[in-house]
Amino acid sequence: MASSHSSSPVPQGSSSDVFFKKEVDPTKHIRPVQSLPDVCPKEPTVTDQHRWTIYHSKVNLPAALNDPRLAKRESDFFTKTWGLDFVDTEVIPSFYLPQISKEHFTVYQQEISQREKIHERCKNICPSKDTFDRTLLYTHDKSRTDLEQVPKIFMKPDFALDDSLTFNSVLPWSHFNTAGGKGNRDAASSKLLQEKLSHYLDIVEVNIAHQISLRSEAFFHAMTSQHELQDYLKKTSQAVKMLRDKIAQIDKVMCEGSLHILRLALTRNNCVKVYNKLKLMATVHQTQPTVQVLLSTSEFVGALDLIATTQEVLQQELQGIHSFRHLGSQLCELEKLIDKMMIAEFSTYSHSDLNRPLEDDCQILEEERLVSLVFGLLKQRKLNFLEIYSEEMIITAKNIIKQCVINKVSQIEDIDTDVVVKLADQMRMLNFPQWFDLLKDIFSKFTIFLQRVKATLNIIHSVVLSVLDKNRRTRELEEISQQKNATKDNSLDTEVAYLIHEGMFISDAFNESELTPIAIDTTSQRNASPNSEPCSSDSVSEPECTTDSSSSKEQTSSSATPGGVDIMVNEDMKLTDLELEKLANNIQELSYSASDICHDRAVKFLMSRAKDGFLEKLNSTEFITLSRLMETFILDTEHICGRKSMSLLGALQSQANKFVNRFHEERKTKLSLLLDNERWKQADVPAEFQDLVDSISDGKIALPEKKSGATEERKPAEVLIVEGQQYAVVGTVLLLIRIILEYCQCVDNIPSVTTDMLTRLSDLLKYFNSRSCQLVLGAGALQVVGLKTITTKNLALSSRCLQLIVHYIPVIRAHFEARLQPKQYSMLRHFDHITKDYHDHIAEISAKLVAIMDSLFDKLLSKYEVKAPVPSACFRNICKQMAKMHEAIFDLLPEEQTQMLFLRINASYKLHLKKQLSHLNVINDGGPQNGLVTADVAFYTGNLQALKGLKDLDLNMSEIWEQKR
């Protein structure tokens, strides 16, 4: 059976050479070489997951060994139970099909013979897959048709007869029920059921046997291949044995002596390493005593470097040493102790630096100590030391004010410290000069304090920047080194020595001697630590206490602080560039914070003095002096710290606003009292007011200094001369001009109140305008002052005073404009509104004067009769009143304004005269009445032109006559 189903052997080289080397035209009817068939071809896809397949079959060994392809077995199998009729019969050929002979295929055989040989040869190697697939498909279809006869219940994966439902379905109880005389029929049914189940079993066994036969060739082929594989393994084993024997001989003859030399060299190097390791352990053993010595001299940086180096050595070179198992934790605890010591030391230094006498000229206290502390804190990432310094600054600023107050109060004998216990109450008992001297002393002490803080922070800032610069340069050098190493690695030979003995490479034995001299220089710096024991050479000339180059990070670079102290920048700083930059910014912010602290304490000092309204009671001179002192201090602190603090400036602005309010209310009240007592009579002008006006004419808006002696001898003038023009004014206006100059001078002294002063001055000018209008035009002076009547002289004098103020409004506007920001120019519109209001007021006064004469003309001319004598009494009265009017206003108003006023009065006169003549039916006909009127008019004209300043007045009296129709 095995021989009949054994596969053909694998073709040897001779046959394969013939097949593959034969030249065949690939373009002529050559099919591609087909691949070998699958040993286990895949079964057709089963759509129904519950359908039974051949892979579910389980058969016994006798059924598997039976060959279902034997003809006798097939005949026995089919005729055993189904009868002889089931045997296949011969099929009679069809009469309609032609008889095909070999001659029909001669041409085809000739064409295909060559390919047939190739095909036969290939078929011996690998059977046709198409034939195999077709046979498999046909067989599978037939098997599937047979299996479909088997009920589905037998194909279920969970088929089990112990299930009652399954058992009843397979073996119904009706076949086994013998009751009721149906025994014969039930027995027949049971026999039929048994035959049916046997038939199902035969179908399954046949399918199982068929599936095994399909894979028989692959099985026997695998057996044959296994025998061949065993032969190959036997030959390979013999070849390996021969090779090992040869290698053993070569090793004995050529390598054993060389390897022994290498082992000795490795042993020697290991001994040297052990010796150096012992000496390194001796050095590490001295770490703690050395750290104690360094801490006793406050060398925190050196102690930290020594601890870091020792810990690195313990982790790298002395790792696993049992005697040093606790040293690492001890060094960590010691490092934490050093952190606390540095924080305490920095706090002590800050207290000593900031609380030393301010009279000391030295700005930096123990600069070397400060640099060492800062380096140690940076090395340990203790960045909160700035908070300690900030807290100390706040305490020191409080103490400075307290000490200054104590010193000042102790110098004043009038203050009984036993009665007045609180220091703030004692300070409030100082008068302004004393308190001002105290404030000046505080500001000077704060200035020195800020200079010291700035100097200290500059040292800290320079240390941080030096570390940052070193980090960047180190990073650049590392990048350059990496580039060089990459270039060097590309140029080196890439051959590697193979591992041969005790985990070492051949190259290690030679590289050890090359690396040792490099390690000597690295170790020399570590061994040079303070108070460390030097390594004795003994009698060994080998390298001393070598360590890996990676552990020597104590190389430092030197730089200098602004104070001239050399600082050593360690390469093992743990801070990143971002952290260092942030720390540098925090130092700058701390400088700003120092300025803010001083300003805040100064504000509290001011507010404590201002509780009883002391600052609001200051006069202008005192407040301006205080304001200048505070502005000077603000500028000094800004120059020292680089930023303007706003707290003291805000307090100054707040006090300035209060001062402006009080300043304005005082002057407005004063002006109100002056106006309420003003009798609107022309006042003499003292010489000091004339000097005041003259100083304004020179472009200076400021109150002139009082001159002793010379001013008292000068007599007051009747009028005020402004740029060649005479102004007859009342006393209130003279004082108002002085008040206006006080506003302008206050703006010069306190620039921060410019806008408030502009608003207040505008309010003051509006108040003067409205109040004077009420008193004069509104006749309020009759009740307020007790005047009998408001005369034309009062009106003219009021108009002239308003004109004087209008004259100075552009000057005042220019003064404020020069001190305002461009964005504040819109506030200047107040002056435009005031100017318009003043012009309107002046025009109303002129209209009032014309109205007075108009009512007079109406009263007199309404009684006018054209009759003798000439001039008539009416015209005599009119001329008399005109003369009085001229006498009242001519000395007060300028000549041009007087002429314009009399022109308007004359126009009113002509209107009333024309109306009366029309009423009397007097026309310009040359008659007697016309002559009388002409004579009266000539009299009026002559008298009016005879008045001073009205000689050239064009009266145009022809307009009194109506035009002839």
mmCIF file of N, CA, C and O in Angstrom, residues 346-423:
data_model
loop_
_atom_site.group_PDB
_atom_site.id
_atom_site.type_symbol
_atom_site.label_atom_id
_atom_site.label_comp_id
_atom_site.label_asym_id
_atom_site.label_seq_id
_atom_site.Cartn_x
_atom_site.Cartn_y
_atom_site.Cartn_z
ATOM 1 N N PHE A 346 21.426 83.245 54.669
ATOM 2 C CA PHE A 346 20.980 84.335 53.793
ATOM 3 C C PHE A 346 20.022 85.271 54.523
ATOM 4 O O PHE A 346 20.062 86.493 54.335
ATOM 5 N N SER A 347 19.162 84.710 55.362
ATOM 6 C CA SER A 347 18.277 85.557 56.158
ATOM 7 C C SER A 347 19.074 86.450 57.100
ATOM 8 O O SER A 347 18.780 87.642 57.247
ATOM 9 N N THR A 348 20.094 85.868 57.722
ATOM 10 C CA THR A 348 20.944 86.659 58.614
ATOM 11 C C THR A 348 21.684 87.749 57.841
ATOM 12 O O THR A 348 21.794 88.903 58.297
ATOM 13 N N TYR A 349 22.190 87.373 56.656
ATOM 14 C CA TYR A 349 22.897 88.368 55.843
ATOM 15 C C TYR A 349 21.953 89.498 55.425
ATOM 16 O O TYR A 349 22.339 90.682 55.475
ATOM 17 N N SER A 350 20.736 89.155 55.007
ATOM 18 C CA SER A 350 19.785 90.183 54.586
ATOM 19 C C SER A 350 19.474 91.139 55.730
ATOM 20 O O SER A 350 19.424 92.363 55.551
ATOM 21 N N HIS A 351 19.279 90.571 56.932
ATOM 22 C CA HIS A 351 18.992 91.411 58.093
ATOM 23 C C HIS A 351 20.173 92.327 58.413
ATOM 24 O O HIS A 351 19.989 93.526 58.692
ATOM 25 N N SER A 352 21.381 91.777 58.352
ATOM 26 C CA SER A 352 22.568 92.587 58.656
ATOM 27 C C SER A 352 22.799 93.654 57.595
ATOM 28 O O SER A 352 23.174 94.786 57.921
ATOM 29 N N ASP A 353 22.549 93.309 56.353
ATOM 30 C CA ASP A 353 22.806 94.254 55.262
ATOM 31 C C ASP A 353 21.816 95.412 55.282
ATOM 32 O O ASP A 353 22.192 96.571 55.085
ATOM 33 N N LEU A 354 20.537 95.125 55.510
ATOM 34 C CA LEU A 354 19.520 96.166 55.405
ATOM 35 C C LEU A 354 19.362 96.980 56.683
ATOM 36 O O LEU A 354 18.818 98.095 56.629
ATOM 37 N N ASN A 355 19.798 96.436 57.803
ATOM 38 C CA ASN A 355 19.599 97.140 59.079
ATOM 39 C C ASN A 355 20.870 97.788 59.612
ATOM 40 O O ASN A 355 20.842 98.310 60.729
ATOM 41 N N ARG A 356 21.941 97.767 58.843
ATOM 42 C CA ARG A 356 23.137 98.475 59.298
ATOM 43 C C ARG A 356 22.914 99.989 59.174
ATOM 44 O O ARG A 356 22.023 100.437 58.440
ATOM 45 N N PRO A 357 23.707 100.784 59.867
ATOM 46 C CA PRO A 357 23.490 102.248 59.838
ATOM 47 C C PRO A 357 23.514 102.791 58.417
ATOM 48 O O PRO A 357 24.359 102.425 57.604
ATOM 49 N N LEU A 358 22.537 103.659 58.134
ATOM 50 C CA LEU A 358 22.432 104.209 56.787
ATOM 51 C C LEU A 358 23.527 105.229 56.496
ATOM 52 O O LEU A 358 23.707 105.622 55.340
ATOM 53 N N GLU A 359 24.226 105.655 57.527
ATOM 54 C CA GLU A 359 25.323 106.606 57.300
ATOM 55 C C GLU A 359 26.557 105.914 56.750
ATOM 56 O O GLU A 359 27.499 106.582 56.302
ATOM 57 N N ASP A 360 26.568 104.575 56.778
ATOM 58 C CA ASP A 360 27.715 103.823 56.278
ATOM 59 C C ASP A 360 27.839 104.019 54.775
ATOM 60 O O ASP A 360 26.865 103.884 54.021
ATOM 61 N N ASP A 361 29.032 104.317 54.314
ATOM 62 C CA ASP A 361 29.248 104.578 52.890
ATOM 63 C C ASP A 361 29.265 103.299 52.066
ATOM 64 O O ASP A 361 28.990 103.325 50.860
ATOM 65 N N CYS A 362 29.613 102.173 52.680
ATOM 66 C CA CYS A 362 29.718 100.918 51.937
ATOM 67 C C CYS A 362 28.317 100.444 51.547
ATOM 68 O O CYS A 362 27.465 100.240 52.408
ATOM 69 N N GLN A 363 28.090 100.288 50.255
ATOM 70 C CA GLN A 363 26.763 99.895 49.788
ATOM 71 C C GLN A 363 26.554 98.386 49.850
ATOM 72 O O GLN A 363 25.432 97.931 50.010
ATOM 73 N N ILE A 364 27.612 97.594 49.701
ATOM 74 C CA ILE A 364 27.496 96.137 49.690
ATOM 75 C C ILE A 364 28.241 95.576 50.883
ATOM 76 O O ILE A 364 29.416 95.877 51.100
ATOM 77 N N LEU A 365 27.570 94.767 51.657
ATOM 78 C CA LEU A 365 28.157 94.160 52.846
ATOM 79 C C LEU A 365 28.661 92.758 52.507
ATOM 80 O O LEU A 365 27.893 91.907 52.085
ATOM 81 N N GLU A 366 29.975 92.545 52.667
ATOM 82 C CA GLU A 366 30.593 91.227 52.461
ATOM 83 C C GLU A 366 30.155 90.621 51.125
ATOM 84 O O GLU A 366 29.398 89.651 51.071
ATOM 85 N N GLU A 367 30.639 91.207 50.066
ATOM 86 C CA GLU A 367 30.216 90.798 48.729
ATOM 87 C C GLU A 367 30.566 89.342 48.438
ATOM 88 O O GLU A 367 29.770 88.606 47.834
ATOM 89 N N GLU A 368 31.748 88.891 48.860
ATOM 90 C CA GLU A 368 32.147 87.504 48.625
ATOM 91 C C GLU A 368 31.199 86.529 49.323
ATOM 92 O O GLU A 368 30.828 85.483 48.760
ATOM 93 N N ARG A 369 30.793 86.874 50.510
ATOM 94 C CA ARG A 369 29.847 86.023 51.240
ATOM 95 C C ARG A 369 28.504 85.955 50.511
ATOM 96 O O ARG A 369 27.903 84.886 50.394
ATOM 97 N N LEU A 370 28.055 87.079 49.993
ATOM 98 C CA LEU A 370 26.787 87.108 49.251
ATOM 99 C C LEU A 370 26.870 86.250 47.994
ATOM 100 O O LEU A 370 25.956 85.464 47.693
ATOM 101 N N VAL A 371 27.978 86.382 47.260
ATOM 102 C CA VAL A 371 28.133 85.592 46.033
ATOM 103 C C VAL A 371 28.142 84.102 46.341
ATOM 104 O O VAL A 371 27.502 83.294 45.647
ATOM 105 N N SER A 372 28.848 83.706 47.404
ATOM 106 C CA SER A 372 28.902 82.297 47.773
ATOM 107 C C SER A 372 27.519 81.770 48.148
ATOM 108 O O SER A 372 27.123 80.675 47.751
ATOM 109 N N LEU A 373 26.762 82.574 48.903
ATOM 110 C CA LEU A 373 25.425 82.149 49.296
ATOM 111 C C LEU A 373 24.507 81.999 48.085
ATOM 112 O O LEU A 373 23.751 81.021 47.972
ATOM 113 N N VAL A 374 24.575 82.956 47.175
ATOM 114 C CA VAL A 374 23.692 82.908 46.003
ATOM 115 C C VAL A 374 24.024 81.691 45.145
ATOM 116 O O VAL A 374 23.123 80.991 44.655
ATOM 117 N N PHE A 375 25.325 81.417 44.965
ATOM 118 C CA PHE A 375 25.708 80.240 44.185
ATOM 119 C C PHE A 375 25.211 78.952 44.837
ATOM 120 O O PHE A 375 24.721 78.037 44.163
ATOM 121 N N GLY A 376 25.345 78.873 46.155
ATOM 122 C CA GLY A 376 24.864 77.677 46.842
ATOM 123 C C GLY A 376 23.360 77.505 46.723
ATOM 124 O O GLY A 376 22.861 76.396 46.491
ATOM 125 N N LEU A 377 22.624 78.597 46.846
ATOM 126 C CA LEU A 377 21.161 78.522 46.732
ATOM 127 C C LEU A 377 20.738 78.163 45.312
ATOM 128 O O LEU A 377 19.785 77.401 45.115
ATOM 129 N N LEU A 378 21.445 78.700 44.325
ATOM 130 C CA LEU A 378 21.128 78.344 42.943
ATOM 131 C C LEU A 378 21.456 76.882 42.668
ATOM 132 O O LEU A 378 20.722 76.193 41.949
ATOM 133 N N LYS A 379 22.541 76.428 43.237
ATOM 134 C CA LYS A 379 22.942 75.034 43.017
ATOM 135 C C LYS A 379 21.903 74.075 43.574
ATOM 136 O O LYS A 379 21.640 73.017 42.997
ATOM 137 N N GLN A 380 21.271 74.461 44.688
ATOM 138 C CA GLN A 380 20.271 73.615 45.322
ATOM 139 C C GLN A 380 18.849 73.965 44.915
ATOM 140 O O GLN A 380 17.898 73.448 45.501
ATOM 141 N N ARG A 381 18.708 74.860 43.941
ATOM 142 C CA ARG A 381 17.384 75.246 43.426
ATOM 143 C C ARG A 381 16.497 75.850 44.508
ATOM 144 O O ARG A 381 15.261 75.740 44.471
ATOM 145 N N LYS A 382 17.097 76.515 45.474
ATOM 146 C CA LYS A 382 16.337 77.207 46.517
ATOM 147 C C LYS A 382 16.096 78.648 46.051
ATOM 148 O O LYS A 382 16.816 79.580 46.423
ATOM 149 N N LEU A 383 15.069 78.787 45.237
ATOM 150 C CA LEU A 383 14.815 80.079 44.603
ATOM 151 C C LEU A 383 13.927 80.990 45.441
ATOM 152 O O LEU A 383 13.619 82.100 45.010
ATOM 153 N N ASN A 384 13.513 80.533 46.616
ATOM 154 C CA ASN A 384 12.649 81.370 47.445
ATOM 155 C C ASN A 384 13.437 82.350 48.299
ATOM 156 O O ASN A 384 12.861 83.011 49.170
ATOM 157 N N PHE A 385 14.751 82.453 48.090
ATOM 158 C CA PHE A 385 15.529 83.388 48.896
ATOM 159 C C PHE A 385 15.156 84.835 48.583
ATOM 160 O O PHE A 385 15.337 85.736 49.401
ATOM 161 N N LEU A 386 14.591 85.078 47.383
ATOM 162 C CA LEU A 386 14.136 86.437 47.065
ATOM 163 C C LEU A 386 12.954 86.839 47.940
ATOM 164 O O LEU A 386 12.806 88.020 48.285
ATOM 165 N N GLU A 387 12.109 85.872 48.290
ATOM 166 C CA GLU A 387 10.993 86.170 49.185
ATOM 167 C C GLU A 387 11.506 86.566 50.568
ATOM 168 O O GLU A 387 10.945 87.469 51.214
ATOM 169 N N ILE A 388 12.561 85.896 51.016
ATOM 170 C CA ILE A 388 13.159 86.255 52.310
ATOM 171 C C ILE A 388 13.674 87.686 52.274
ATOM 172 O O ILE A 388 13.448 88.479 53.196
ATOM 173 N N TYR A 389 14.337 88.029 51.175
ATOM 174 C CA TYR A 389 14.874 89.392 51.047
ATOM 175 C C TYR A 389 13.737 90.411 50.973
ATOM 176 O O TYR A 389 13.832 91.510 51.528
ATOM 177 N N SER A 390 12.657 90.059 50.303
ATOM 178 C CA SER A 390 11.511 90.973 50.198
ATOM 179 C C SER A 390 10.884 91.217 51.567
ATOM 180 O O SER A 390 10.552 92.369 51.913
ATOM 181 N N GLU A 391 10.695 90.163 52.345
ATOM 182 C CA GLU A 391 10.136 90.329 53.689
ATOM 183 C C GLU A 391 11.048 91.195 54.562
ATOM 184 O O GLU A 391 10.569 92.035 55.341
ATOM 185 N N GLU A 392 12.334 90.999 54.410
ATOM 186 C CA GLU A 392 13.280 91.800 55.195
ATOM 187 C C GLU A 392 13.223 93.274 54.775
ATOM 188 O O GLU A 392 13.376 94.178 55.614
ATOM 189 N N MET A 393 13.004 93.527 53.482
ATOM 190 C CA MET A 393 12.875 94.919 53.014
ATOM 191 C C MET A 393 11.662 95.598 53.648
ATOM 192 O O MET A 393 11.725 96.774 54.038
ATOM 193 N N ILE A 394 10.554 94.881 53.741
ATOM 194 C CA ILE A 394 9.347 95.468 54.344
ATOM 195 C C ILE A 394 9.591 95.824 55.802
ATOM 196 O O ILE A 394 9.232 96.921 56.262
ATOM 197 N N ILE A 395 10.230 94.899 56.533
ATOM 198 C CA ILE A 395 10.507 95.151 57.956
ATOM 199 C C ILE A 395 11.448 96.339 58.109
ATOM 200 O O ILE A 395 11.253 97.214 58.971
ATOM 201 N N THR A 396 12.465 96.399 57.246
ATOM 202 C CA THR A 396 13.436 97.496 57.341
ATOM 203 C C THR A 396 12.786 98.837 57.023
ATOM 204 O O THR A 396 13.081 99.857 57.677
ATOM 205 N N ALA A 397 11.905 98.875 56.014
ATOM 206 C CA ALA A 397 11.230 100.132 55.675
ATOM 207 C C ALA A 397 10.383 100.625 56.849
ATOM 208 O O ALA A 397 10.353 101.837 57.150
ATOM 209 N N LYS A 398 9.704 99.720 57.546
ATOM 210 C CA LYS A 398 8.946 100.128 58.729
ATOM 211 C C LYS A 398 9.869 100.686 59.807
ATOM 212 O O LYS A 398 9.567 101.719 60.431
ATOM 213 N N ASN A 399 10.986 99.996 60.019
ATOM 214 C CA ASN A 399 11.913 100.439 61.064
ATOM 215 C C ASN A 399 12.519 101.791 60.738
ATOM 216 O O ASN A 399 12.804 102.587 61.649
ATOM 217 N N ILE A 400 12.768 102.067 59.459
ATOM 218 C CA ILE A 400 13.351 103.362 59.085
ATOM 219 C C ILE A 400 12.413 104.494 59.484
ATOM 220 O O ILE A 400 12.823 105.493 60.095
ATOM 221 N N ILE A 401 11.131 104.369 59.148
ATOM 222 C CA ILE A 401 10.170 105.421 59.505
ATOM 223 C C ILE A 401 10.046 105.542 61.024
ATOM 224 O O ILE A 401 10.034 106.658 61.585
ATOM 225 N N LYS A 402 9.981 104.402 61.694
ATOM 226 C CA LYS A 402 9.836 104.435 63.144
ATOM 227 C C LYS A 402 11.030 105.112 63.803
ATOM 228 O O LYS A 402 10.858 105.961 64.701
ATOM 229 N N GLN A 403 12.232 104.783 63.344
ATOM 230 C CA GLN A 403 13.424 105.365 63.949
ATOM 231 C C GLN A 403 13.521 106.859 63.668
ATOM 232 O O GLN A 403 13.911 107.647 64.549
ATOM 233 N N CYS A 404 13.149 107.265 62.447
ATOM 234 C CA CYS A 404 13.186 108.702 62.120
ATOM 235 C C CYS A 404 12.202 109.480 62.988
ATOM 236 O O CYS A 404 12.512 110.587 63.463
ATOM 237 N N VAL A 405 11.013 108.931 63.192
ATOM 238 C CA VAL A 405 10.023 109.617 64.040
ATOM 239 C C VAL A 405 10.517 109.712 65.473
ATOM 240 O O VAL A 405 10.380 110.770 66.132
ATOM 241 N N ILE A 406 11.106 108.629 65.986
ATOM 242 C CA ILE A 406 11.619 108.649 67.366
ATOM 243 C C ILE A 406 12.705 109.712 67.513
ATOM 244 O O ILE A 406 12.722 110.484 68.485
ATOM 245 N N ASN A 407 13.613 109.750 66.532
ATOM 246 C CA ASN A 407 14.697 110.733 66.619
ATOM 247 C C ASN A 407 14.160 112.152 66.571
ATOM 248 O O ASN A 407 14.642 113.044 67.301
ATOM 249 N N LYS A 408 13.149 112.397 65.720
ATOM 250 C CA LYS A 408 12.623 113.761 65.588
ATOM 251 C C LYS A 408 11.829 114.164 66.815
ATOM 252 O O LYS A 408 11.956 115.297 67.318
ATOM 253 N N VAL A 409 11.025 113.238 67.320
ATOM 254 C CA VAL A 409 10.223 113.561 68.505
ATOM 255 C C VAL A 409 11.109 113.804 69.713
ATOM 256 O O VAL A 409 10.831 114.679 70.561
ATOM 257 N N SER A 410 12.192 113.063 69.810
ATOM 258 C CA SER A 410 13.098 113.233 70.956
ATOM 259 C C SER A 410 13.775 114.598 70.955
ATOM 260 O O SER A 410 14.205 115.071 72.005
ATOM 261 N N GLN A 411 13.850 115.235 69.796
ATOM 262 C CA GLN A 411 14.485 116.557 69.702
ATOM 263 C C GLN A 411 13.529 117.694 70.058
ATOM 264 O O GLN A 411 13.961 118.820 70.274
ATOM 265 N N ILE A 412 12.220 117.427 70.095
ATOM 266 C CA ILE A 412 11.235 118.460 70.395
ATOM 267 C C ILE A 412 10.935 118.418 71.880
ATOM 268 O O ILE A 412 10.452 117.409 72.423
ATOM 269 N N GLU A 413 11.188 119.535 72.546
ATOM 270 C CA GLU A 413 10.995 119.582 74.000
ATOM 271 C C GLU A 413 9.534 119.756 74.378
ATOM 272 O O GLU A 413 9.143 119.445 75.508
ATOM 273 N N ASP A 414 8.729 120.284 73.468
ATOM 274 C CA ASP A 414 7.328 120.567 73.803
ATOM 275 C C ASP A 414 6.482 119.313 73.905
ATOM 276 O O ASP A 414 5.359 119.361 74.418
ATOM 277 N N ILE A 415 6.970 118.190 73.424
ATOM 278 C CA ILE A 415 6.193 116.955 73.424
ATOM 279 C C ILE A 415 6.548 116.151 74.663
ATOM 280 O O ILE A 415 7.710 115.789 74.881
ATOM 281 N N ASP A 416 5.551 115.904 75.481
ATOM 282 C CA ASP A 416 5.732 115.104 76.690
ATOM 283 C C ASP A 416 5.440 113.645 76.344
ATOM 284 O O ASP A 416 4.284 113.250 76.155
ATOM 285 N N THR A 417 6.468 112.866 76.229
ATOM 286 C CA THR A 417 6.294 111.456 75.847
ATOM 287 C C THR A 417 5.601 110.644 76.931
ATOM 288 O O THR A 417 5.068 109.561 76.655
ATOM 289 N N ASP A 418 5.599 111.138 78.163
ATOM 290 C CA ASP A 418 4.909 110.407 79.230
ATOM 291 C C ASP A 418 3.399 110.544 79.114
ATOM 292 O O ASP A 418 2.650 109.614 79.435
ATOM 293 N N VAL A 419 2.964 111.710 78.649
ATOM 294 C CA VAL A 419 1.523 111.932 78.504
ATOM 295 C C VAL A 419 1.024 111.337 77.192
ATOM 296 O O VAL A 419 0.028 110.617 77.150
ATOM 297 N N VAL A 420 1.749 111.662 76.124
ATOM 298 C CA VAL A 420 1.395 111.130 74.806
ATOM 299 C C VAL A 420 2.241 109.884 74.563
ATOM 300 O O VAL A 420 3.442 109.976 74.292
ATOM 301 N N VAL A 421 1.615 108.745 74.696
ATOM 302 C CA VAL A 421 2.367 107.488 74.659
ATOM 303 C C VAL A 421 2.582 107.009 73.226
ATOM 304 O O VAL A 421 3.694 106.633 72.849
ATOM 305 N N LYS A 422 1.539 107.046 72.415
ATOM 306 C CA LYS A 422 1.644 106.504 71.069
ATOM 307 C C LYS A 422 2.544 107.365 70.200
ATOM 308 O O LYS A 422 2.484 108.596 70.244
ATOM 309 N N LEU A 423 3.363 106.687 69.419
ATOM 310 C CA LEU A 423 4.310 107.391 68.563
ATOM 311 C C LEU A 423 3.586 108.189 67.474
ATOM 312 O O LEU A 423 4.016 109.293 67.119
#
